[in-house]
Coordinates of C-alpha atoms and ligand atoms in Angstrom, one line a residue:
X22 CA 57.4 87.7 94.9
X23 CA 59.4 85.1 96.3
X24 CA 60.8 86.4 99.4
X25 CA 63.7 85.3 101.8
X26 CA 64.4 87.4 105.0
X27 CA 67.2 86.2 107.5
X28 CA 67.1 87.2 111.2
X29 CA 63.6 86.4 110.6
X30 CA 62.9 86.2 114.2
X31 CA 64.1 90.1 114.8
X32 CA 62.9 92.9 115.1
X33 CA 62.7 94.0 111.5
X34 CA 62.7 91.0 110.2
X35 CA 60.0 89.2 111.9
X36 CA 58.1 93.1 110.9
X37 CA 59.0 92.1 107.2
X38 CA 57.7 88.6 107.4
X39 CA 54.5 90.2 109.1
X40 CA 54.1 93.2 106.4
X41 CA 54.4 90.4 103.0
X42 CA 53.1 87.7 103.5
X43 CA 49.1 88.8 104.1
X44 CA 50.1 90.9 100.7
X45 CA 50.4 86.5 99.3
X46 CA 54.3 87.1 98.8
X47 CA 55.4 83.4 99.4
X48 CA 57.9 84.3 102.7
X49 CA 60.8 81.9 103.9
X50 CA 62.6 83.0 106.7
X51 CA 66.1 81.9 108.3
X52 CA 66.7 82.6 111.9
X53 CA 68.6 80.4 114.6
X54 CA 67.6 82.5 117.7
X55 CA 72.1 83.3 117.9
X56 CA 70.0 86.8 120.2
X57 CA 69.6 84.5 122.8
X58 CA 73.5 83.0 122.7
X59 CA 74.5 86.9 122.3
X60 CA 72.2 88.7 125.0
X61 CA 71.1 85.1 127.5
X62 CA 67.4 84.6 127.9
X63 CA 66.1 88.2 127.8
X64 CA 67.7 88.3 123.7
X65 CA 65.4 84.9 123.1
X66 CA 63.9 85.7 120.2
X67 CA 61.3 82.1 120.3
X68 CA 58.5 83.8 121.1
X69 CA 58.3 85.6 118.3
X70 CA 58.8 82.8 116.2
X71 CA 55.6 81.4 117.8
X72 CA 54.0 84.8 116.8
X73 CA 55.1 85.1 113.4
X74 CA 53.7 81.4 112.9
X75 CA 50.2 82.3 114.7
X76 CA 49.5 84.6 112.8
X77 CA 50.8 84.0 109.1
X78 CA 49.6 82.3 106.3
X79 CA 52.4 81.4 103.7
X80 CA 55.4 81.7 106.2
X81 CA 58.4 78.8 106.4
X82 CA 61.1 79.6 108.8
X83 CA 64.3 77.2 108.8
X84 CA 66.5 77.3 111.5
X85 CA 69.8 78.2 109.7
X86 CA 72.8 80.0 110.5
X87 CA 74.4 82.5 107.4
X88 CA 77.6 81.2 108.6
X89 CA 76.6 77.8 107.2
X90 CA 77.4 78.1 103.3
X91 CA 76.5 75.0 102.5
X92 CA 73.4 75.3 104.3
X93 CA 72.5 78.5 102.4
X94 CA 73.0 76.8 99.0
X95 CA 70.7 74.0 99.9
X96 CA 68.1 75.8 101.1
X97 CA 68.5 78.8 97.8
X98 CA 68.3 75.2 95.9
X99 CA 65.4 73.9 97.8
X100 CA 63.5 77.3 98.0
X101 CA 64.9 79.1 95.5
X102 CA 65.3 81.7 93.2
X103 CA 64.4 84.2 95.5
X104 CA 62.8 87.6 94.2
X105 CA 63.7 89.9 96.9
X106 CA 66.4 89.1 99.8
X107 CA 66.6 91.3 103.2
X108 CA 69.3 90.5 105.5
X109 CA 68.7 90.7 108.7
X110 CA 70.8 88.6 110.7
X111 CA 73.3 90.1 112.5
X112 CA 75.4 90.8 116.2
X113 CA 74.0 94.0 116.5
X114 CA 75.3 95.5 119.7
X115 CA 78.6 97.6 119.4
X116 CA 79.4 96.7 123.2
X117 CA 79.2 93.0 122.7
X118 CA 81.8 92.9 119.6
X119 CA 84.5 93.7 122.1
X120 CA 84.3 90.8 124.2
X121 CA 83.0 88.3 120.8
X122 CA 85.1 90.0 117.9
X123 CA 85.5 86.7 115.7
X124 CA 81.3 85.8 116.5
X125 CA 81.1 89.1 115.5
X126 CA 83.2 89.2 112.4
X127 CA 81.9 86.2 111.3
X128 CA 78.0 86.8 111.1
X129 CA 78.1 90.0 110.1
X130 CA 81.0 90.1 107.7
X131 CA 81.4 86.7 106.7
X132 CA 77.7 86.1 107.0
X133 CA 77.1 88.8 104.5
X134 CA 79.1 87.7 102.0
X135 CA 78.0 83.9 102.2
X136 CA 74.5 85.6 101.0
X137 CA 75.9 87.8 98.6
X138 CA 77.6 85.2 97.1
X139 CA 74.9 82.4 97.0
X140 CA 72.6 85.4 95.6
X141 CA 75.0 85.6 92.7
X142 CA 75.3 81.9 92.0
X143 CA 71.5 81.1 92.8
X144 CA 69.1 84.2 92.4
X145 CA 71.5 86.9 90.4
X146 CA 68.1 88.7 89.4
X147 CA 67.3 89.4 93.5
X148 CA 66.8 92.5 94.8
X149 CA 69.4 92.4 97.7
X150 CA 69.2 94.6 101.3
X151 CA 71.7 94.5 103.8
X152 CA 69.9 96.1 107.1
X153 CA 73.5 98.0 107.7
X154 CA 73.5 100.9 110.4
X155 CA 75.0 104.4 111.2
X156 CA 77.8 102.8 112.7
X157 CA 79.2 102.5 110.2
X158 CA 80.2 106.4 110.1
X159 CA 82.0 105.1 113.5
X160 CA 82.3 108.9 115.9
X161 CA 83.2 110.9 112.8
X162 CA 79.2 112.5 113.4
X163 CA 80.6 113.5 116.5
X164 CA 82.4 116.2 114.8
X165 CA 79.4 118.4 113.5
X166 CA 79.3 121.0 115.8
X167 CA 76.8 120.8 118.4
X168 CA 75.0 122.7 121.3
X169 CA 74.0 122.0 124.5
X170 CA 69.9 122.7 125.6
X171 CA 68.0 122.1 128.6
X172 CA 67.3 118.2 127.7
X173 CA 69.7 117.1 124.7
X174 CA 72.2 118.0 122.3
X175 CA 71.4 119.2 118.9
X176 CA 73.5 120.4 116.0
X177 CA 74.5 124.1 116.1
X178 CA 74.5 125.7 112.7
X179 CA 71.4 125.7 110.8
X180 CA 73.3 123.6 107.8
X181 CA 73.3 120.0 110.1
X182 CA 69.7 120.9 111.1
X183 CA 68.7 117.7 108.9
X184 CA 70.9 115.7 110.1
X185 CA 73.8 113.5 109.1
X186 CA 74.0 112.5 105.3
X187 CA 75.0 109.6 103.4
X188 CA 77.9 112.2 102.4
X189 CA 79.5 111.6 105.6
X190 CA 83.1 110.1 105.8
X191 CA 83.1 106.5 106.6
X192 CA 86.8 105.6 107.9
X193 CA 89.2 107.7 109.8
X194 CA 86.7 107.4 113.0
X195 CA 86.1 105.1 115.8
X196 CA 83.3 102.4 114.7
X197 CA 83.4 99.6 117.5
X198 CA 84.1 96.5 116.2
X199 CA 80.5 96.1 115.1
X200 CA 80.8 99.2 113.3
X201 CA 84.2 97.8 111.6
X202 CA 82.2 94.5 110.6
X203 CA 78.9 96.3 109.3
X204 CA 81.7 98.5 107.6
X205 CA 82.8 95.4 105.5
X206 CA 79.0 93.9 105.1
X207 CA 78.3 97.3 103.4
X208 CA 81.1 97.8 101.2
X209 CA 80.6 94.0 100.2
X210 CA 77.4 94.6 99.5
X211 CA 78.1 97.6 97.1
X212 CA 80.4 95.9 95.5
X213 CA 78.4 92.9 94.5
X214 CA 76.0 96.0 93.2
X215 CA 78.9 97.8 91.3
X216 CA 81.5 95.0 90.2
X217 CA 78.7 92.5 89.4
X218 CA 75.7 94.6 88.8
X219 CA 73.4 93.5 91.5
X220 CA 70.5 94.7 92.7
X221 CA 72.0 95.9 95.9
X222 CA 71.3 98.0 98.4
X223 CA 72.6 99.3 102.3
X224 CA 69.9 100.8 104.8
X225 CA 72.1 102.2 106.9
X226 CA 69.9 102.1 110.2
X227 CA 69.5 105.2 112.8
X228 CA 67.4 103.4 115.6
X229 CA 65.2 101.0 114.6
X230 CA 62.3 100.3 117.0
X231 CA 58.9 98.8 117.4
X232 CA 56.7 96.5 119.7
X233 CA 58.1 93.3 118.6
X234 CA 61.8 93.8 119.9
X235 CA 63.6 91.9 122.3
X236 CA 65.1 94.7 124.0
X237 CA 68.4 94.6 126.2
X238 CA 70.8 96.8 127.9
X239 CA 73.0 96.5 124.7
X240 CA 71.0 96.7 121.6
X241 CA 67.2 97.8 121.3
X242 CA 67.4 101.0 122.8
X243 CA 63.5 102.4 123.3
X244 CA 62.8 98.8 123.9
X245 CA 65.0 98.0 126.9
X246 CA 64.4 101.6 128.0
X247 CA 60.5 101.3 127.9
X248 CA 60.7 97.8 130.0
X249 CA 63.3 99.2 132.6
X250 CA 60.8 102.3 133.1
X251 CA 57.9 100.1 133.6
X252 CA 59.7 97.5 135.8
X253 CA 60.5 100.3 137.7
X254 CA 64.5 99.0 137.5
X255 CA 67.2 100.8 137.4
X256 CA 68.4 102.4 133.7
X257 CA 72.2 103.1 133.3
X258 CA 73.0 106.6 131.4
X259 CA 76.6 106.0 129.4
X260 CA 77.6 110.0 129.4
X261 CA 77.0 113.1 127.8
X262 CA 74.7 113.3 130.3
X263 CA 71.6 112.0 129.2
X264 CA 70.9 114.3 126.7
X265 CA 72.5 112.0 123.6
X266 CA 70.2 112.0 120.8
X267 CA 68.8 108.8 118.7
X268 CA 65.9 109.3 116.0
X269 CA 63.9 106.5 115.9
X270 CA 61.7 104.6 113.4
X271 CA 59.2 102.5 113.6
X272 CA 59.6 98.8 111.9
X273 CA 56.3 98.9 109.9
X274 CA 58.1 101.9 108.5
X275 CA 61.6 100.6 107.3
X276 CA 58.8 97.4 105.5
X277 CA 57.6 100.3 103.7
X278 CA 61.1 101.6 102.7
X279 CA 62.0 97.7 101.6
X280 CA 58.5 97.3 99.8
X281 CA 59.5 100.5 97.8
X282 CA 62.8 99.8 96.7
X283 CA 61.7 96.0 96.0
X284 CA 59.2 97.7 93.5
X285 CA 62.0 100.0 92.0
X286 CA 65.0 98.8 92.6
X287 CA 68.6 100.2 91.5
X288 CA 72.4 99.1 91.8
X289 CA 75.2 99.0 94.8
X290 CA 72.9 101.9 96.6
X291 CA 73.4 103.5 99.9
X292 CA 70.7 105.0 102.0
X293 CA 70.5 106.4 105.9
X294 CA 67.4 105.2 106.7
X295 CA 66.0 106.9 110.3
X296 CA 62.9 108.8 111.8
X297 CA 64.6 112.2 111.2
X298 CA 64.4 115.0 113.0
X299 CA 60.4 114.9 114.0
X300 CA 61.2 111.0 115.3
X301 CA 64.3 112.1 117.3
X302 CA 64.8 112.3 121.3
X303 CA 67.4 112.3 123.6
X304 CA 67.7 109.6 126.9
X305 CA 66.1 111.9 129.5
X306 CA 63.4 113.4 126.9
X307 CA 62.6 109.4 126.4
X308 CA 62.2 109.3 129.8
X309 CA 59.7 111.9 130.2
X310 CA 57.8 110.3 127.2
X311 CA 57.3 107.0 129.4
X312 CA 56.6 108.9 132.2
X313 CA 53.7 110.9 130.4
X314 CA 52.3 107.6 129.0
X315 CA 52.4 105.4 131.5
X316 CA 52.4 107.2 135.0
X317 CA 56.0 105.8 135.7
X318 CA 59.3 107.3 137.0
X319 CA 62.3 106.6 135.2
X320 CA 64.9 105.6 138.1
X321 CA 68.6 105.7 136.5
X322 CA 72.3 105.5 137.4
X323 CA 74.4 107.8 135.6
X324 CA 77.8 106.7 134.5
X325 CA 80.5 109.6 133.7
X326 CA 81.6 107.3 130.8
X327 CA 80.5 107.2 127.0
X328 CA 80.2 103.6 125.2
X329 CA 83.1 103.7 123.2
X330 CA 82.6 105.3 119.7
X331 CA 79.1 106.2 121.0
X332 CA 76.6 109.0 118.7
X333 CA 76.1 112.3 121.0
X334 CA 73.5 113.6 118.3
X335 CA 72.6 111.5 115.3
X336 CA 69.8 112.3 113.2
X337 CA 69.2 110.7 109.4
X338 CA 68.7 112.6 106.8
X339 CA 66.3 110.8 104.5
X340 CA 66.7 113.9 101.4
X341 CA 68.6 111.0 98.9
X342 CA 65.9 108.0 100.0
X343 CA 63.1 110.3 99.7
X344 CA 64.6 111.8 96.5
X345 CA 64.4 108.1 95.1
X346 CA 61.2 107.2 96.8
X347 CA 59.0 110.3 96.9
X348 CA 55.9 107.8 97.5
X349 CA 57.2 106.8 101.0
X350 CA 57.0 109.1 104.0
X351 CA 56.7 108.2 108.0
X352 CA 53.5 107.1 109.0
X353 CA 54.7 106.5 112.9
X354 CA 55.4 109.2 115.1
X355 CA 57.2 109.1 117.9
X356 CA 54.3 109.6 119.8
X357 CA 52.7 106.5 118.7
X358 CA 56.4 104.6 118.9
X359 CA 56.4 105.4 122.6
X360 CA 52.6 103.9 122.8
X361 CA 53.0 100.7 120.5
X362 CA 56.2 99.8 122.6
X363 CA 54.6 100.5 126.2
X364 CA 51.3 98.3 125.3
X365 CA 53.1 95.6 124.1
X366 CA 55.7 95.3 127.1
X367 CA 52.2 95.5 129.2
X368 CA 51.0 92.8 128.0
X369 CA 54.0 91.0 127.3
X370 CA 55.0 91.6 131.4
X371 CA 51.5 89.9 132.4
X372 CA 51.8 86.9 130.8
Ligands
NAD22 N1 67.6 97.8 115.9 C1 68.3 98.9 115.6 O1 68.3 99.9 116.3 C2 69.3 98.8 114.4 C3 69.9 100.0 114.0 C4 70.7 100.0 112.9 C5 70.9 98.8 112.2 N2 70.3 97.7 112.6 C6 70.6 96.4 111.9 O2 69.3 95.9 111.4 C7 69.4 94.5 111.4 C8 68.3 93.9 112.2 O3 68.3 94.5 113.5 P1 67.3 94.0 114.6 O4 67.1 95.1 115.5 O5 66.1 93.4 113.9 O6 68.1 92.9 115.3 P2 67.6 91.6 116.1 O7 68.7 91.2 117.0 O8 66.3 91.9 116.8 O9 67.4 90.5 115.0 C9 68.5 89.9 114.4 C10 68.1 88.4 114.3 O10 69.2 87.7 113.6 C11 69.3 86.4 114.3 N3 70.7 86.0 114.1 C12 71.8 86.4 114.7 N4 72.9 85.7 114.2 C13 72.4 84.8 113.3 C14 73.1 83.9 112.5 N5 74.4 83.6 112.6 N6 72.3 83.1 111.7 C15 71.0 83.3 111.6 N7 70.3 84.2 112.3 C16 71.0 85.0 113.2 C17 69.0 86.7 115.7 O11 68.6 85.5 116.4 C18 67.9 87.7 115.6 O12 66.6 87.1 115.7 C19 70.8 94.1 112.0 O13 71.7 93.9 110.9 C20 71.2 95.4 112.7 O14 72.6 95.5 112.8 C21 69.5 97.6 113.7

C-alpha cells in the first residue's frame, strides 16, 4: 500500500508511520511541527521527526501544511495515488480554540476538507480516516446519569455501563470550539463517503495515549500528567473534583484499528474508538497509578472550575467497531499504558 499520514510527527501519526512501514508499505508523511506554534517549545514535535527517520526504512516526510491546497495537489501529484490516507493533523486542544478560533477552524475544518477534496480529484479509490474525537458529542455525555464513588464518577444505571455510543446526539450540546470544528471535519468526511461514495471513515477518539506524545497542560492528558508527577511539579485539577473519568488507548492500538479497516474498508462510517471500560481511570486514580509505578507523589492544585464543555465520565463503547472488526481487540492495558509512558519520559528527562 501506498500510504500518506498527515500530523506525521504526532502522536498517532508518527505510531502509524512506525507500525507500516517495517510491514514494506511505501509511507509519506506531512507534518509542519504547527504543535510547537500551538503549545511553544514543550508541543515541539522535531524530535520525533528525528525518531521516526532513525528508525524507518521507506519513510518520506514533507514539511506541508493541509491549509496549503496547492501544496497538497503537488505533492498527491508527485507522490501519488495514495492507497490509504489517515489524517492526523490537527489543533487538538479544546482550551486553545478559544483564544485561536480561525487557526483553529482552518486546520481542522478547512484542512480537512482540502484532503477530502484532493482525495477525490487525485486518489478517489483511497481509504480515507479522519482521527476525529468524542468532542464532537460536545457535554451532551454529561447527561447520562452518573454516581459519585470514593475515587471517580461512573455511570449509574447498569444500561450506560459500556459507555457512550456512537448513538449519542451530536448538536444541541456544548463542544468548545474544537469540538465545533472536529464537528464539521466529521460530517465532511461522511459526506464525501455518502454523497460521493468514498471510502471514508471518522475514529471518533476517547483518549489517545502512548510513549511517543508530546504532552502539555492542554492536550495529551496521561502524557503531561505522567511528566508533572515525575517532575515532581505541580498538576492543576479543572473540577469535578478529580474524579472525571477518560478511558485511554494505547497508539499501537488505534494502528491496529486503521490496519483493520484499511484491509476492509466501508463507506461515510462512524466509529468511537477508546480503551473502554477496562482502559478507563479518573485524575486521582491516575495519580495513584504513577505513584505505584514510579515511587512519586502527585502534588496538585485543585481548581473549583470545569474546562468549558469538559467530559465528567466518558467511556467508548467499541460494540459497532468490534461488530465490524471482530479480529481486533486491545492488546495494551492500562497497566502497561502507565509503564510505556513513565519509561519513556525517564529517559526522555535524562537526556
Ligand atoms: N490525543 C488524544 O487524546 C486525541 C483524542 C481524540 C482525538 N484526537 C485526534 O487525533 C488526531 C491526532 O492527535 P494527536 O494526539 O496525535 O495530536 P498531536 O498534536 O500529537 O499530532 C498532530 C500533529 O499535527 C501537526 N499539525 C498541526 N497542524 C498542522 C497543519 N496545519 N499542517 C500539518 N501538520 C499539522 C502537529 O505538528 C502535530 O505533529 C487529532 O486530529 C486529534 O484531534 C486525539
Amino acid at each position: 500500500m501506498k500510504v500518506l499520514i498527515t500530523g506525521s510527527s504526532g502522536l498517532i501519526g508518527s505510531e502509524l508511520v512506525s507500525y507500516f512501514d517495517p510491514r514494506s508499505h511505501a509511507v509519506v508523511g506531512l507534518d509542519n511541527n504547527m504543535r510547537a506554534d500551538f503549545f511553544g517549545p514543550e508541543g515541539d514535535t522535531q524530535w520525533n521527526l528525528r525518531r521516526l527517520r532513525d528508525t524507518t526504512q521507506h519513510f518520506r516526510h514533507y514539511d506541508l501544511d493541509v491549509r496549503d491546497r496547492v501544496g497538497l495537489a503537488n505533492l498527491f501529484k508527485s507522490e501519488g495515488p495514495f492507497d490509504l490516507i489517515v489524517h492526523c493533523a490537527a489543533q487538538p486542544s479544546h482550551d486553545l480554540a478559544a483564544t485561536r478560533p480561525f487557526d483553529d477552524f482552518d486546520v481542522n475544518a478547512g484542512g480537512t476538507l482540502n484532503l477530502l477534496e484532493v482525495t477525490r480529484q487525485q486518489s478517489a479509490e483511497a481509504v480515507f480516516i479522519l482521527m476525529s474525537t468524542n468532542k464532537v458529542y460536545g457535554d451532551a455525555p454529561n447527561d447520562i446519569p452518573l454516581k459519585e464513588l470514593d475515587r471517580r464518577w461512573d455511570y449509574a444505571l447498569p444500561g450506560d455501563y459500556d459507555g457512550v455510543t456512537e448513538e449519542m446526539r451530536i448538536d444541541r450540546s456544548k463542544h468548545s470550539l474544537f469540538g465545533a470544528s472536529k464537528v464539521a471535519a466529521d460530517i465532511l468526511t461522511q459526506e464525501y463517503g455518502r454523497y460521493f461514495g468514498m471510502k471514508t471513515h471518522c475514529l471518533r477518539g476517547g483518549c489517545l495515549t502512548g510513549p511517543n506524545h508530546s504532552g502539555v497542560e492542554l492536550h495529551g492528558f496521561l502524557s503531561y500528567l505522567v511528566k508533572t508527577q515525575l517532575t515532581e511539579q505541580t498538576y492543576r485539577v479543572f473540577g469535578y473534583k478529580g474524579k472525571q473519568v477518560r478511558d485511554n488507548i494505547h497508539s499501537y492500538d488505534v494502528a491496529r484499528a486503521i490496519d483493520a479497516i484499511a484491509q476492509a474498508p466501508r463507506c461515510g462510517e462512524v466509529y468511537n474508538l477508546g480503551g473502554e471500560r477496562a482502559n478507563a481511570c479518573s485524575i486521582l486514580e491516575a495519580f495513584d497509578h504513577v505513584e505505584r509505578l514510579s515511587g512519586k507523589m502527585m502534588t496538585y492544585e485543585y481548581m473549583n472550575r470545569a474546562r468549558e464543555g469538559d467530559h465528567i465520565c466518558y467511556i467508548s463503547s467499541m460494540a459497532r467497531f468490534r461488530a465490524h472488526y471482530p479480529q481486533w481487540g486491545i492488546t495494551k492495558s492500562l497497566e502497561d499504558i502507565f509503564g510505556e509512558i513513565i519509561d519513556a519520559w525517564t529517559a526522555r528527562l535524562r537526556r
